């Protein structure tokens, strides 16, 4: 069948169609059909004005047919000019048929309504465009139901993948995304695990509302660090993760700098500044790599995070070969320390603090010690850092305090015992309560105890920590500032905290023959005497150092020159020998 024949047939059909519409009998039949069909029927002329609209239009869109006849669609409806309307308009402008085209308009009640229309062009016998005949139906209810279902689906999906507090992706989404990235192998990325430093103390001291505020602020900080293509997730509690889509070799250093520049912040709590910091561990995945799975990346980043916390917190550590080589040994060390602390297998040694006027011991400092099962002693700085990173410092500190209290009950009553307190032990009032219980049950007097803290406690400027130290002082204990001069050495510490003893770090004694160093020490001594604070010189190892500290009028001294740290049993033997002499 030729194309010419088909074109001629179409022209005949359209001509017959228009002729039928103009035929009274045919038109009467059309109107009868329009009455019974569920859709409304409409006809337009060549100027796109409605010449007929069936009464059913009122059932659909509450408009009278007579209000539409003689007007164009654009004159009848405040149509929404979206892609659907533009598509329909383009078909009509080209005099083409259309089927099930949707468009919407804004009603007088400012609600959006939706219709679906179909139309076929009408033509005169000579082929000229004569208008359209078509049908329409309202689909507002259907569209609204679909939108409600879509909105509900989006909301359910959001709830399933989003943390309700921070608005970040949650653990389930993180696990899925990390595995998908590793399995695809098409993108290089860096995985970062992080948590807030000493978050438990923030919660316990200031309440969960402040804790939640800290989490939300930290989440916002992490989002500011990430780019639009990266993923920031809250894993639970104060644990967060970042998936940063960048080359781990070239992007890690810049990312670490950006983190340290933006992640830490201050919060105003009860007119006080609370410093919030975090530690970060990272590991990278190289595009196309088949050697690392998601579990390995998490394990590596988590170990790097642990090292960041053990190394002083507030820093970023990247997993590397050096960490990997020492990982097994350190994990074994952690497990063994956990077991030792749980079973009270750590011990305390005691070092004398000597009154330089009388030459007698005025206090004994209790120093935590730990020896591994194979007999290897572990340096205090190493295992104490592990205890802090593993949240074991409260238990270790309490064990050392209990041994110091036992020592106080055993030695001469004129000698006090001194215990070092970690910042992690202060702020929630628990240690103060333990101290009160111990002195009540053992009949020991509070003035027999010194409690030493380092300068980092001062610079946290934590009101709850200050409150705990003040309560210890009010009970009668001595509160001492340890290692003065090893850090920032601010007068703020001495002014605002209840210190009655300052322990000068051994660094003050390294170069006392230098005029400038002597001038600094002399100024510190003058300041301490003016404030009524006694001073202890740490690290005395020879007669010359002893002579110099006496020359400056320092009250007390401590060091190997007098006594190395020894077990309590050895100290008691020395005490008995001196009494017998």
XYZ file of C-alpha atoms in Angstrom:
581
model
C 0.000 0.000 0.000
C 1.525 3.323 -1.127
C 2.189 6.238 1.218
C 0.081 8.457 -1.083
C -2.902 6.147 -0.634
C -2.529 6.177 3.159
C -2.336 9.989 3.235
C -5.466 10.200 1.079
C -7.318 7.790 3.378
C -6.348 9.844 6.475
C -7.607 13.020 4.825
C -10.902 11.266 3.987
C -11.260 10.020 7.582
C -10.605 13.425 9.145
C -12.954 15.075 6.672
C -15.648 12.528 7.483
C -14.981 13.064 11.173
C -15.542 16.827 10.903
C -18.564 16.278 8.668
C -20.012 13.862 11.215
C -19.611 16.432 13.961
C -21.502 18.949 11.864
C -24.252 16.441 11.103
C -27.161 16.992 13.543
C -27.884 13.303 13.953
C -24.244 12.411 14.487
C -23.829 15.325 16.862
C -26.854 14.125 18.882
C -25.266 10.681 19.142
C -21.988 12.252 20.297
C -23.759 14.241 23.003
C -25.513 11.100 24.203
C -22.153 9.326 24.503
C -20.681 12.336 26.336
C -23.489 12.066 28.896
C -22.718 8.466 29.847
C -18.921 8.360 29.614
C -16.972 8.917 32.860
C -14.639 11.455 31.234
C -15.688 14.811 29.880
C -15.684 15.496 26.141
C -14.431 18.751 24.655
C -14.075 20.284 21.220
C -12.069 23.346 20.155
C -11.989 25.364 17.000
C -8.971 26.312 14.891
C -8.226 29.176 17.367
C -8.191 26.650 20.234
C -11.355 28.100 21.773
C -13.732 25.625 23.381
C -16.825 25.216 21.232
C -18.217 22.310 23.256
C -17.604 20.909 26.738
C -19.755 18.090 28.114
C -21.588 18.514 31.438
C -19.333 15.872 33.030
C -16.653 18.550 33.376
C -18.436 19.855 36.466
C -18.201 16.454 38.174
C -14.445 16.520 37.652
C -13.293 20.081 38.201
C -16.391 21.957 39.416
C -16.558 24.265 36.375
C -19.707 24.882 34.341
C -19.436 24.046 30.628
C -20.839 27.442 29.701
C -17.995 29.148 31.597
C -15.477 27.440 29.323
C -17.109 27.749 25.892
C -15.628 30.548 23.796
C -12.406 30.665 25.816
C -8.966 29.145 25.392
C -7.446 26.765 27.952
C -4.995 29.427 29.067
C -7.921 31.752 29.772
C -9.749 29.165 31.864
C -6.969 27.754 34.006
C -4.012 29.186 35.951
C -1.857 26.392 34.582
C 1.483 25.458 36.137
C 4.145 26.048 33.504
C 6.150 22.877 33.971
C 7.592 20.238 31.633
C 4.209 18.522 31.244
C 2.461 21.685 30.096
C 5.305 22.617 27.766
C 5.175 19.163 26.154
C 1.402 19.400 25.631
C 1.709 22.914 24.213
C 4.386 21.791 21.752
C 2.134 18.996 20.419
C -0.830 21.332 20.053
C 1.273 23.975 18.310
C 2.234 21.354 15.729
C -1.408 20.159 15.397
C -0.433 16.663 16.527
C -2.556 14.188 18.462
C -1.812 13.636 22.163
C -2.773 10.940 24.620
C -2.920 10.919 28.430
C -1.035 14.176 28.811
C -1.029 15.539 32.359
C -0.921 19.140 33.468
C -1.923 21.021 36.590
C -3.300 24.382 37.583
C -3.720 26.431 40.730
C -7.345 26.862 41.827
C -8.916 29.824 43.569
C -8.269 28.068 46.879
C -4.503 28.073 46.039
C -4.530 24.272 45.841
C -2.961 22.439 42.907
C -5.273 20.348 40.730
C -4.325 17.807 38.059
C -6.017 16.654 34.839
C -5.199 14.127 32.173
C -6.288 14.961 28.586
C -6.231 13.247 25.210
C -6.996 14.910 21.881
C -7.152 14.327 18.134
C -6.878 17.160 15.580
C -9.869 17.882 13.323
C -9.404 18.919 9.698
C -11.504 20.426 6.938
C -11.911 18.465 3.670
C -9.103 20.500 2.191
C -6.761 19.496 5.026
C -6.840 22.740 6.951
C -6.666 22.488 10.758
C -10.116 22.820 12.286
C -9.449 22.320 15.984
C -9.383 19.349 18.369
C -11.791 16.836 19.799
C -10.789 15.112 22.974
C -11.535 13.920 26.481
C -10.345 14.832 29.932
C -10.490 13.533 33.457
C -9.425 14.804 36.872
C -6.561 12.854 38.451
C -5.979 15.122 41.462
C -6.834 12.453 44.052
C -4.652 9.901 42.301
C -1.686 12.295 42.038
C -2.044 13.362 45.663
C -2.126 9.730 46.809
C 0.960 8.990 44.737
C 2.749 11.998 46.226
C 1.756 10.980 49.738
C 3.025 7.455 49.112
C 6.230 8.810 47.603
C 6.686 11.197 50.551
C 6.045 8.368 53.003
C 8.527 6.170 51.156
C 11.146 8.926 51.207
C 10.503 9.493 54.905
C 10.794 5.789 55.703
C 13.967 5.543 53.653
C 15.328 8.619 55.426
C 14.530 7.164 58.825
C 16.171 3.903 57.851
C 19.389 5.600 56.754
C 19.554 8.779 58.849
C 20.519 9.500 62.446
C 17.614 11.295 64.108
C 19.740 13.562 66.338
C 22.310 14.913 63.890
C 20.668 14.348 60.507
C 23.768 12.476 59.303
C 23.741 9.041 57.704
C 23.532 6.268 60.303
C 25.561 3.101 60.921
C 23.459 0.939 58.568
C 23.973 3.330 55.670
C 27.689 3.652 56.464
C 28.144 -0.141 56.457
C 26.304 -0.483 53.144
C 28.129 2.423 51.474
C 31.586 1.313 52.588
C 31.024 -2.221 51.314
C 29.616 -0.906 48.032
C 32.659 1.317 47.494
C 35.059 -1.550 48.218
C 33.199 -4.042 46.019
C 32.940 -1.633 43.095
C 36.594 -0.607 43.360
C 35.956 2.384 41.098
C 36.773 5.223 43.512
C 39.728 5.973 45.759
C 38.649 7.158 49.188
C 39.735 7.755 52.770
C 37.903 6.271 55.740
C 38.057 8.327 58.936
C 36.777 7.165 62.310
C 36.469 9.703 65.115
C 34.956 10.236 68.531
C 34.863 13.078 71.029
C 37.551 13.213 73.703
C 36.197 12.510 77.202
C 32.597 12.646 75.993
C 31.376 10.559 78.937
C 32.550 13.275 81.301
C 30.621 15.920 79.334
C 27.458 13.822 79.605
C 27.943 12.936 83.273
C 28.888 16.459 84.338
C 26.628 18.697 82.290
C 23.798 16.339 81.392
C 22.622 14.721 78.181
C 21.177 17.943 76.788
C 24.653 19.522 76.701
C 26.042 16.220 75.430
C 23.535 16.188 72.568
C 24.365 19.811 71.776
C 28.044 18.859 71.562
C 27.203 15.973 69.206
C 25.064 18.163 66.929
C 27.734 20.895 66.785
C 30.438 18.319 66.079
C 28.293 16.798 63.320
C 27.963 20.240 61.708
C 31.729 20.677 61.928
C 32.284 17.362 60.187
C 29.858 18.342 57.408
C 31.779 21.576 56.916
C 34.968 19.536 56.513
C 33.410 17.180 53.971
C 32.511 18.075 50.414
C 29.153 17.478 48.705
C 30.311 14.141 47.277
C 31.613 12.819 50.608
C 29.617 10.919 53.243
C 29.428 11.830 56.940
C 27.877 9.283 59.294
C 27.099 8.953 62.982
C 27.744 5.381 64.064
C 26.222 5.804 67.527
C 27.053 7.591 70.773
C 29.938 9.950 70.074
C 31.328 7.785 67.254
C 31.362 9.205 63.722
C 32.758 8.184 60.337
C 33.668 10.033 57.151
C 34.028 8.551 53.687
C 36.048 11.112 51.750
C 36.247 10.391 48.019
C 39.812 11.403 47.249
C 43.167 9.798 46.555
C 44.497 8.536 49.937
C 48.100 9.212 48.906
C 47.723 12.809 47.779
C 44.668 13.877 49.785
C 45.367 12.582 53.295
C 47.690 15.361 54.449
C 45.429 18.199 53.311
C 42.438 16.422 54.830
C 44.200 16.063 58.189
C 45.008 19.780 58.196
C 41.400 20.644 57.389
C 40.165 18.411 60.191
C 42.443 19.885 62.854
C 41.556 23.397 61.717
C 37.794 22.925 61.942
C 36.825 20.011 64.176
C 37.529 21.444 67.644
C 35.292 24.082 69.211
C 34.200 25.837 72.409
C 30.744 25.627 73.974
C 29.195 28.124 76.390
C 27.888 26.186 79.391
C 26.695 28.124 82.442
C 28.706 31.176 81.370
C 31.833 29.018 81.095
C 33.811 27.896 78.058
C 33.848 24.128 77.547
C 36.501 22.998 75.081
C 35.378 20.081 72.899
C 37.995 18.160 70.960
C 38.128 14.890 69.060
C 40.630 12.289 67.924
C 40.769 10.861 64.390
C 42.093 7.689 62.778
C 42.236 7.241 59.007
C 43.029 4.622 56.411
C 42.794 4.777 52.634
C 41.508 2.643 49.767
C 43.220 2.914 46.379
C 41.053 2.645 43.268
C 41.098 -0.874 41.851
C 42.681 -2.433 44.937
C 41.611 -5.982 45.772
C 43.696 -6.362 48.935
C 41.467 -4.547 51.420
C 37.903 -5.264 52.403
C 35.643 -2.967 54.377
C 36.267 -4.838 57.650
C 40.027 -4.357 57.275
C 39.646 -0.633 56.595
C 37.480 -0.228 59.699
C 39.940 -2.177 61.820
C 42.897 -0.128 60.574
C 41.165 3.235 61.021
C 39.976 2.188 64.473
C 43.510 1.258 65.514
C 44.814 4.579 64.196
C 42.082 6.307 66.244
C 43.208 4.410 69.330
C 46.796 5.541 68.716
C 45.606 9.157 68.351
C 43.897 8.962 71.739
C 46.825 7.194 73.376
C 49.206 9.839 72.006
C 47.445 12.706 73.734
C 44.099 13.111 71.943
C 42.994 15.993 69.720
C 44.976 14.785 66.714
C 44.773 12.831 63.455
C 46.796 9.640 62.926
C 46.919 7.786 59.640
C 47.323 4.020 59.573
C 50.662 3.045 58.038
C 53.174 0.233 57.917
C 54.847 1.275 61.168
C 51.530 1.066 62.995
C 50.788 -2.236 61.325
C 54.090 -3.753 62.425
C 53.545 -2.814 66.074
C 49.846 -3.524 66.104
C 49.814 -7.144 67.285
C 52.253 -6.430 70.106
C 50.263 -3.441 71.285
C 46.950 -5.275 71.109
C 48.451 -8.017 73.256
C 49.627 -5.323 75.666
C 46.121 -3.827 75.841
C 44.502 -7.191 76.543
C 47.019 -8.008 79.246
C 46.632 -4.589 80.884
C 42.853 -5.024 80.883
C 43.265 -8.327 82.650
C 45.797 -6.898 85.134
C 43.563 -3.978 86.086
C 40.469 -6.184 86.372
C 42.328 -8.508 88.724
C 44.179 -5.784 90.698
C 47.552 -6.965 89.387
C 49.000 -3.467 89.151
C 51.049 -2.202 92.077
C 52.261 1.037 93.628
C 55.756 2.141 94.504
C 56.473 5.085 96.779
C 58.985 7.917 96.534
C 59.708 10.278 99.386
C 59.081 14.038 99.310
C 61.547 15.607 101.757
C 61.100 18.731 103.880
C 64.341 20.636 103.226
C 64.220 22.429 106.589
C 63.944 19.274 108.733
C 65.440 16.736 106.321
C 62.552 14.373 107.083
C 60.025 12.825 104.803
C 56.853 14.884 104.649
C 55.007 12.796 102.072
C 55.253 9.686 99.901
C 54.142 9.848 96.283
C 52.299 6.696 95.130
C 53.413 5.764 91.601
C 51.539 3.114 89.595
C 53.644 0.215 88.348
C 52.868 -2.768 86.131
C 54.901 -5.829 85.245
C 53.760 -8.170 82.494
C 53.281 -11.903 82.991
C 56.704 -12.612 81.497
C 58.314 -10.341 84.097
C 58.841 -7.351 81.781
C 58.163 -4.011 83.516
C 56.160 -1.559 81.368
C 57.099 2.159 81.617
C 54.378 4.112 83.461
C 53.982 6.637 80.649
C 53.178 3.789 78.256
C 50.602 1.824 80.217
C 48.942 4.894 81.746
C 48.378 6.280 78.222
C 46.841 2.934 77.227
C 44.625 2.965 80.327
C 43.359 6.441 79.435
C 42.717 5.508 75.800
C 40.880 2.327 76.838
C 38.811 4.115 79.527
C 40.531 2.108 82.240
C 42.108 5.060 84.019
C 39.319 5.361 86.602
C 39.848 1.763 87.701
C 43.651 2.050 87.628
C 43.576 5.351 89.532
C 41.245 3.937 92.166
C 43.500 0.910 92.650
C 46.528 3.181 93.137
C 44.582 5.358 95.569
C 43.494 2.332 97.625
C 47.122 1.182 97.862
C 48.135 4.704 98.883
C 45.417 4.714 101.571
C 46.698 1.353 102.846
C 50.171 2.868 102.970
C 48.908 5.883 104.916
C 47.516 3.526 107.545
C 50.862 1.727 107.799
C 53.439 4.535 107.921
C 54.169 7.223 110.475
C 51.176 9.534 110.915
C 53.350 12.607 110.294
C 53.908 11.500 106.692
C 51.226 12.087 104.030
C 50.661 10.088 100.859
C 50.356 11.740 97.441
C 48.283 10.342 94.590
C 48.245 11.481 90.936
C 44.797 12.085 89.484
C 44.049 11.939 85.767
C 41.700 14.531 84.316
C 39.471 11.604 83.339
C 38.941 10.806 87.059
C 37.565 14.255 87.792
C 34.411 16.095 86.870
C 31.604 13.714 87.846
C 32.178 13.749 91.620
C 32.666 9.979 91.824
C 36.286 10.043 92.974
C 35.466 12.582 95.698
C 32.726 10.253 96.966
C 35.154 7.325 96.964
C 37.669 9.397 98.921
C 35.041 10.406 101.480
C 33.980 6.774 101.961
C 37.565 5.641 102.432
C 38.519 8.197 105.090
C 35.288 7.475 106.978
C 35.682 3.697 106.975
C 39.440 3.691 107.745
C 39.565 6.536 110.294
C 42.236 8.223 108.193
C 42.276 12.004 108.277
C 41.904 13.858 104.991
C 45.002 16.018 105.600
C 47.113 12.859 105.223
C 46.447 12.936 101.473
C 47.855 14.979 98.605
C 46.239 14.884 95.189
C 48.396 15.907 92.241
C 47.061 17.086 88.867
C 48.935 18.403 85.851
C 48.474 21.694 84.030
C 46.249 20.246 81.294
C 43.446 20.097 83.876
C 43.701 23.865 84.300
C 43.597 24.604 80.604
C 40.457 22.511 80.104
C 38.901 25.242 82.333
C 36.271 22.755 83.396
C 34.036 24.010 86.197
C 33.129 20.455 87.204
C 36.816 19.520 87.605
C 37.424 22.687 89.603
C 34.456 21.779 91.808
C 35.891 18.304 92.521
C 39.305 19.724 93.418
C 37.711 22.346 95.653
C 35.714 19.659 97.466
C 38.921 17.679 98.099
C 40.548 20.831 99.469
C 37.493 21.602 101.627
C 37.703 18.114 103.116
C 41.262 18.912 104.198
C 43.354 17.249 101.502
C 46.269 19.037 99.833
C 45.784 19.798 96.144
C 49.088 20.048 94.270
C 49.965 21.261 90.769
C 52.341 18.704 89.280
C 55.020 19.243 86.602
C 54.773 23.051 86.745
C 56.952 24.367 83.929
C 56.603 21.335 81.683
C 53.658 22.871 79.802
C 52.165 26.332 79.450
C 52.779 27.285 83.109
C 50.030 29.857 83.438
C 49.295 31.894 86.575
C 45.655 31.165 85.757
C 46.083 27.701 87.299
C 47.312 28.999 90.633
C 44.781 31.824 90.754
C 41.626 29.836 90.014
C 42.375 26.349 91.378
C 42.834 25.458 95.071
C 46.537 24.599 94.837
C 48.572 24.903 98.022
C 51.605 23.037 96.644
C 53.428 23.492 93.342
C 55.779 20.766 92.120
C 58.433 22.277 89.850
C 59.252 20.118 86.858
C 62.834 18.858 86.652
C 63.282 21.095 83.582
C 63.761 24.033 85.981
C 66.938 22.399 87.311
C 68.659 21.642 84.016
C 70.503 24.926 83.651
C 70.412 26.887 86.875
C 73.895 28.326 86.214
C 72.366 30.309 83.331
C 71.417 33.795 84.540
C 68.121 33.858 82.630
C 67.049 30.452 83.965
C 67.911 31.510 87.506
C 65.890 34.690 87.049
C 62.821 32.714 85.938
C 63.073 30.340 88.908
C 63.565 33.218 91.321
C 60.423 34.917 89.958
C 58.404 31.702 90.347
C 59.598 31.291 93.937
C 58.757 34.922 94.774
C 55.288 34.507 93.257
C 54.644 31.285 95.199
C 55.668 32.811 98.532
C 53.422 35.828 97.869
C 50.487 33.478 97.259
C 51.275 31.306 100.277
C 51.932 28.265 98.096
C 54.666 25.780 99.018
C 57.062 24.451 96.397
C 58.548 21.033 95.689
C 61.590 20.649 93.419
C 61.349 17.419 91.416
C 64.249 15.480 89.924
C 66.982 16.190 92.515
C 69.851 13.871 91.635
C 72.997 15.413 93.177
C 74.381 17.683 95.903
C 74.740 20.670 93.574
C 71.062 20.652 92.628
C 70.107 20.309 96.270
C 72.321 23.265 97.204
C 70.744 25.451 94.526
C 67.123 24.704 95.444
C 67.926 25.432 99.101
C 69.494 28.688 97.992
C 66.216 29.699 96.352
C 64.287 28.888 99.505
C 62.289 26.010 98.007
C 60.383 24.155 100.729
C 60.556 20.493 99.645
C 62.383 18.252 97.195
C 62.015 14.862 95.571
C 64.328 12.742 93.449
C 66.780 9.870 93.202
C 69.210 11.774 95.423
C 66.895 11.003 98.356
C 65.185 7.790 97.293
C 64.137 5.867 94.245
C 60.495 4.656 94.047
C 60.291 1.494 96.188
C 57.567 -0.925 97.311
C 55.821 -0.134 100.576
C 57.422 -3.131 102.279
C 60.913 -1.736 101.617
C 59.907 1.693 102.837
C 58.549 0.218 106.072
C 61.859 -1.617 106.596
C 63.734 1.672 106.174
C 61.344 3.386 108.579
C 61.877 0.695 111.231
C 65.645 0.857 110.758
C 65.656 4.622 111.257
C 63.517 4.296 114.385
C 65.883 1.733 115.822
C 69.009 3.773 115.052
